[in-house]
């Protein structure tokens, strides 16, 4: 369990998120704010330490925080995050999907995926892909498995610097919106 994330409080400026919602069972999904970066970093790097994701620095996350949505419980604790990385006007990646272990099975991942897909659709992006170790989860969300080679822009942008490049175990999944 990632206790650093579970115990961290999120300070949200007024006008962001439903102020009247309370209770730890409630899940709120909203765009990430700069103050969320520290909690996102702890969450992502906790999974990266287990070789389930790539590490992200504070600088990387601060530069891209506007790509992220976060899920919070009713008391403001970070439960998860996901990002929409745009590659072309028609193609986006659902990236950095992470859900705190304490929130597994609560539908947080599903809500984050839906939020990223809604954002993609708002921008007219018709195809969303992800690289994952959890293809069954994505299949339940309507994605299908495809060869990674379908996404050369992803490989060029991110994979070429990855330590796992020659032994990549990630599975590419895609969904037409």
Tab-separated table of C-alpha atoms in Angstrom:
chain	number	residue	atom	x	y	z
A	1	UNK	CA	0.000	0.000	0.000
A	2	UNK	CA	1.323	3.412	-0.892
A	3	UNK	CA	0.775	5.202	2.420
A	4	UNK	CA	2.481	8.404	1.288
A	5	UNK	CA	-0.220	8.899	-1.321
A	6	UNK	CA	-3.056	7.683	0.858
A	7	UNK	CA	-2.263	10.118	3.638
A	8	UNK	CA	-1.529	13.150	1.454
A	9	UNK	CA	-4.215	15.808	1.365
A	10	UNK	CA	-4.946	17.670	-1.831
A	11	UNK	CA	-5.541	21.406	-1.573
A	12	UNK	CA	-7.879	22.438	-4.333
A	13	UNK	CA	-8.486	26.081	-5.199
A	14	UNK	CA	-12.119	27.154	-5.162
A	15	UNK	CA	-13.963	26.468	-8.382
A	16	UNK	CA	-12.318	23.047	-8.932
A	17	UNK	CA	-14.266	19.953	-8.059
A	18	UNK	CA	-17.517	19.555	-6.158
A	19	UNK	CA	-17.140	21.271	-2.801
A	20	UNK	CA	-20.257	19.626	-1.347
A	21	UNK	CA	-19.023	16.066	-1.847
A	22	UNK	CA	-17.784	14.323	1.247
A	23	UNK	CA	-16.967	10.807	2.344
A	24	UNK	CA	-14.121	8.529	1.490
A	25	UNK	CA	-16.244	6.274	-0.762
A	26	UNK	CA	-16.971	9.098	-3.211
A	27	UNK	CA	-14.594	9.342	-6.192
A	28	UNK	CA	-14.048	12.741	-7.801
A	29	UNK	CA	-12.232	12.960	-11.141
A	30	UNK	CA	-10.959	16.367	-12.209
A	31	UNK	CA	-8.119	17.956	-14.171
A	32	UNK	CA	-4.815	17.877	-12.324
A	33	UNK	CA	-3.536	21.038	-10.705
A	34	UNK	CA	0.065	22.007	-10.031
A	35	UNK	CA	-0.264	21.161	-6.315
A	36	UNK	CA	-1.151	17.574	-7.350
A	37	UNK	CA	2.267	16.994	-8.949
A	38	UNK	CA	3.963	15.808	-5.747
A	39	UNK	CA	1.275	13.200	-5.101
A	40	UNK	CA	1.238	12.071	-8.743
A	41	UNK	CA	5.017	11.650	-8.588
A	42	UNK	CA	4.818	9.484	-5.454
A	43	UNK	CA	2.084	7.323	-6.986
A	44	UNK	CA	3.760	6.814	-10.368
A	45	UNK	CA	7.226	6.264	-8.947
A	46	UNK	CA	5.871	3.737	-6.429
A	47	UNK	CA	4.750	1.604	-9.372
A	48	UNK	CA	7.956	2.395	-11.274
A	49	UNK	CA	9.976	1.049	-8.341
A	50	UNK	CA	8.178	-2.266	-8.983
A	51	UNK	CA	9.043	-1.965	-12.711
A	52	UNK	CA	5.370	-1.540	-13.619
A	53	UNK	CA	5.767	1.996	-15.015
A	54	UNK	CA	8.538	4.373	-15.974
A	55	UNK	CA	9.853	6.818	-13.369
A	56	UNK	CA	8.820	10.460	-13.720
A	57	UNK	CA	10.637	13.447	-12.248
A	58	UNK	CA	9.007	16.448	-10.654
A	59	UNK	CA	10.149	18.519	-13.636
A	60	UNK	CA	8.627	16.095	-16.158
A	61	UNK	CA	5.326	16.072	-14.296
A	62	UNK	CA	5.262	19.832	-13.749
A	63	UNK	CA	5.813	20.404	-17.478
A	64	UNK	CA	2.980	18.018	-18.398
A	65	UNK	CA	0.534	18.336	-15.484
A	66	UNK	CA	-2.133	19.737	-17.831
A	67	UNK	CA	-2.236	16.348	-19.594
A	68	UNK	CA	-3.373	14.670	-16.347
A	69	UNK	CA	-6.636	13.983	-14.625
A	70	UNK	CA	-6.697	12.843	-11.018
A	71	UNK	CA	-9.131	10.834	-8.939
A	72	UNK	CA	-9.663	11.863	-5.346
A	73	UNK	CA	-11.816	10.510	-2.576
A	74	UNK	CA	-14.372	12.793	-0.944
A	75	UNK	CA	-11.828	13.974	1.607
A	76	UNK	CA	-9.314	15.005	-1.080
A	77	UNK	CA	-6.898	12.060	-0.940
A	78	UNK	CA	-5.318	11.132	-4.264
A	79	UNK	CA	-6.529	7.735	-5.487
A	80	UNK	CA	-5.187	7.724	-9.029
A	81	UNK	CA	-4.099	9.565	-12.131
A	82	UNK	CA	-4.035	9.247	-15.905
A	83	UNK	CA	-2.882	11.436	-18.774
A	84	UNK	CA	-3.854	12.172	-22.357
A	85	UNK	CA	-0.746	12.636	-24.488
A	86	UNK	CA	-1.593	13.918	-27.961
A	87	UNK	CA	0.512	12.694	-30.895
A	88	UNK	CA	-1.543	13.913	-33.856
A	89	UNK	CA	-4.938	15.589	-34.235
A	90	UNK	CA	-6.376	12.070	-34.637
A	91	UNK	CA	-4.232	10.041	-32.196
A	92	UNK	CA	-3.757	10.228	-28.444
A	93	UNK	CA	-2.214	8.027	-25.797
A	94	UNK	CA	-3.807	7.165	-22.496
A	95	UNK	CA	-0.622	7.364	-20.418
A	96	UNK	CA	0.498	7.145	-16.808
A	97	UNK	CA	-2.624	5.361	-15.572
A	98	UNK	CA	-1.987	4.563	-11.920
A	99	UNK	CA	-4.368	3.728	-9.090
A	100	UNK	CA	-3.248	3.559	-5.486
A	101	UNK	CA	-3.339	-0.037	-4.274
A	102	UNK	CA	-5.782	0.944	-1.514
A	103	UNK	CA	-8.291	1.946	-4.212
A	104	UNK	CA	-8.017	-1.131	-6.447
A	105	UNK	CA	-11.437	-2.607	-7.194
A	106	UNK	CA	-13.296	0.662	-6.568
A	107	UNK	CA	-13.734	1.590	-10.259
A	108	UNK	CA	-11.145	4.364	-10.083
A	109	UNK	CA	-9.199	3.116	-13.114
A	110	UNK	CA	-12.383	2.840	-15.154
A	111	UNK	CA	-13.361	6.413	-14.239
A	112	UNK	CA	-9.913	7.733	-15.149
A	113	UNK	CA	-9.989	5.956	-18.515
A	114	UNK	CA	-13.443	7.396	-19.212
A	115	UNK	CA	-12.251	10.908	-18.312
A	116	UNK	CA	-9.264	10.659	-20.658
A	117	UNK	CA	-11.476	9.319	-23.459
A	118	UNK	CA	-13.959	12.171	-22.938
A	119	UNK	CA	-11.122	14.695	-23.142
A	120	UNK	CA	-9.840	13.075	-26.333
A	121	UNK	CA	-13.315	13.141	-27.870
A	122	UNK	CA	-13.741	16.827	-26.927
A	123	UNK	CA	-10.644	17.563	-28.992
A	124	UNK	CA	-11.786	15.460	-31.929
A	125	UNK	CA	-9.219	12.717	-31.317
A	126	UNK	CA	-10.725	9.546	-32.756
A	127	UNK	CA	-8.155	6.948	-31.660
A	128	UNK	CA	-6.685	6.379	-28.201
A	129	UNK	CA	-3.985	3.817	-27.464
A	130	UNK	CA	-2.099	2.694	-24.382
A	131	UNK	CA	0.911	0.563	-23.593
A	132	UNK	CA	0.136	-1.633	-20.622
A	133	UNK	CA	0.933	-4.737	-18.654
A	134	UNK	CA	-2.780	-5.068	-17.839
A	135	UNK	CA	-4.417	-5.692	-21.211
A	136	UNK	CA	-7.397	-7.519	-19.657
A	137	UNK	CA	-8.386	-4.319	-17.820
A	138	UNK	CA	-8.287	-2.380	-21.100
A	139	UNK	CA	-10.213	-5.089	-22.958
A	140	UNK	CA	-13.025	-4.599	-20.418
A	141	UNK	CA	-12.995	-0.887	-21.370
A	142	UNK	CA	-13.442	-1.686	-25.074
A	143	UNK	CA	-9.801	-1.679	-26.196
A	144	UNK	CA	-8.250	-4.324	-28.441
A	145	UNK	CA	-4.682	-5.590	-28.540
A	146	UNK	CA	-2.575	-4.500	-31.521
A	147	UNK	CA	1.133	-4.591	-32.464
A	148	UNK	CA	3.233	-1.839	-30.815
A	149	UNK	CA	4.665	-1.051	-34.231
A	150	UNK	CA	1.367	0.674	-35.066
A	151	UNK	CA	2.569	3.612	-32.954
A	152	UNK	CA	5.976	4.712	-34.262
A	153	UNK	CA	5.493	8.211	-32.826
A	154	UNK	CA	5.279	6.698	-29.335
A	155	UNK	CA	8.379	4.596	-29.916
A	156	UNK	CA	10.285	7.622	-31.198
A	157	UNK	CA	9.143	9.925	-28.381
A	158	UNK	CA	9.370	7.653	-25.344
A	159	UNK	CA	10.496	4.102	-25.965
A	160	UNK	CA	13.891	4.799	-27.509
A	161	UNK	CA	15.166	6.048	-24.136
A	162	UNK	CA	13.628	3.255	-22.087
A	163	UNK	CA	15.877	0.705	-20.376
A	164	UNK	CA	13.400	-2.029	-21.363
A	165	UNK	CA	13.493	-1.167	-25.078
A	166	UNK	CA	15.110	-4.447	-26.181
A	167	UNK	CA	13.012	-6.548	-23.778
A	168	UNK	CA	9.747	-4.605	-23.707
A	169	UNK	CA	6.919	-6.567	-22.127
A	170	UNK	CA	4.218	-3.946	-22.618
A	171	UNK	CA	1.149	-4.686	-24.689
A	172	UNK	CA	-0.342	-2.113	-27.058
A	173	UNK	CA	-4.100	-1.629	-26.900
A	174	UNK	CA	-6.242	0.732	-28.963
A	175	UNK	CA	-9.808	2.042	-29.006
A	176	UNK	CA	-11.644	3.982	-31.676
A	177	UNK	CA	-13.832	6.606	-30.012
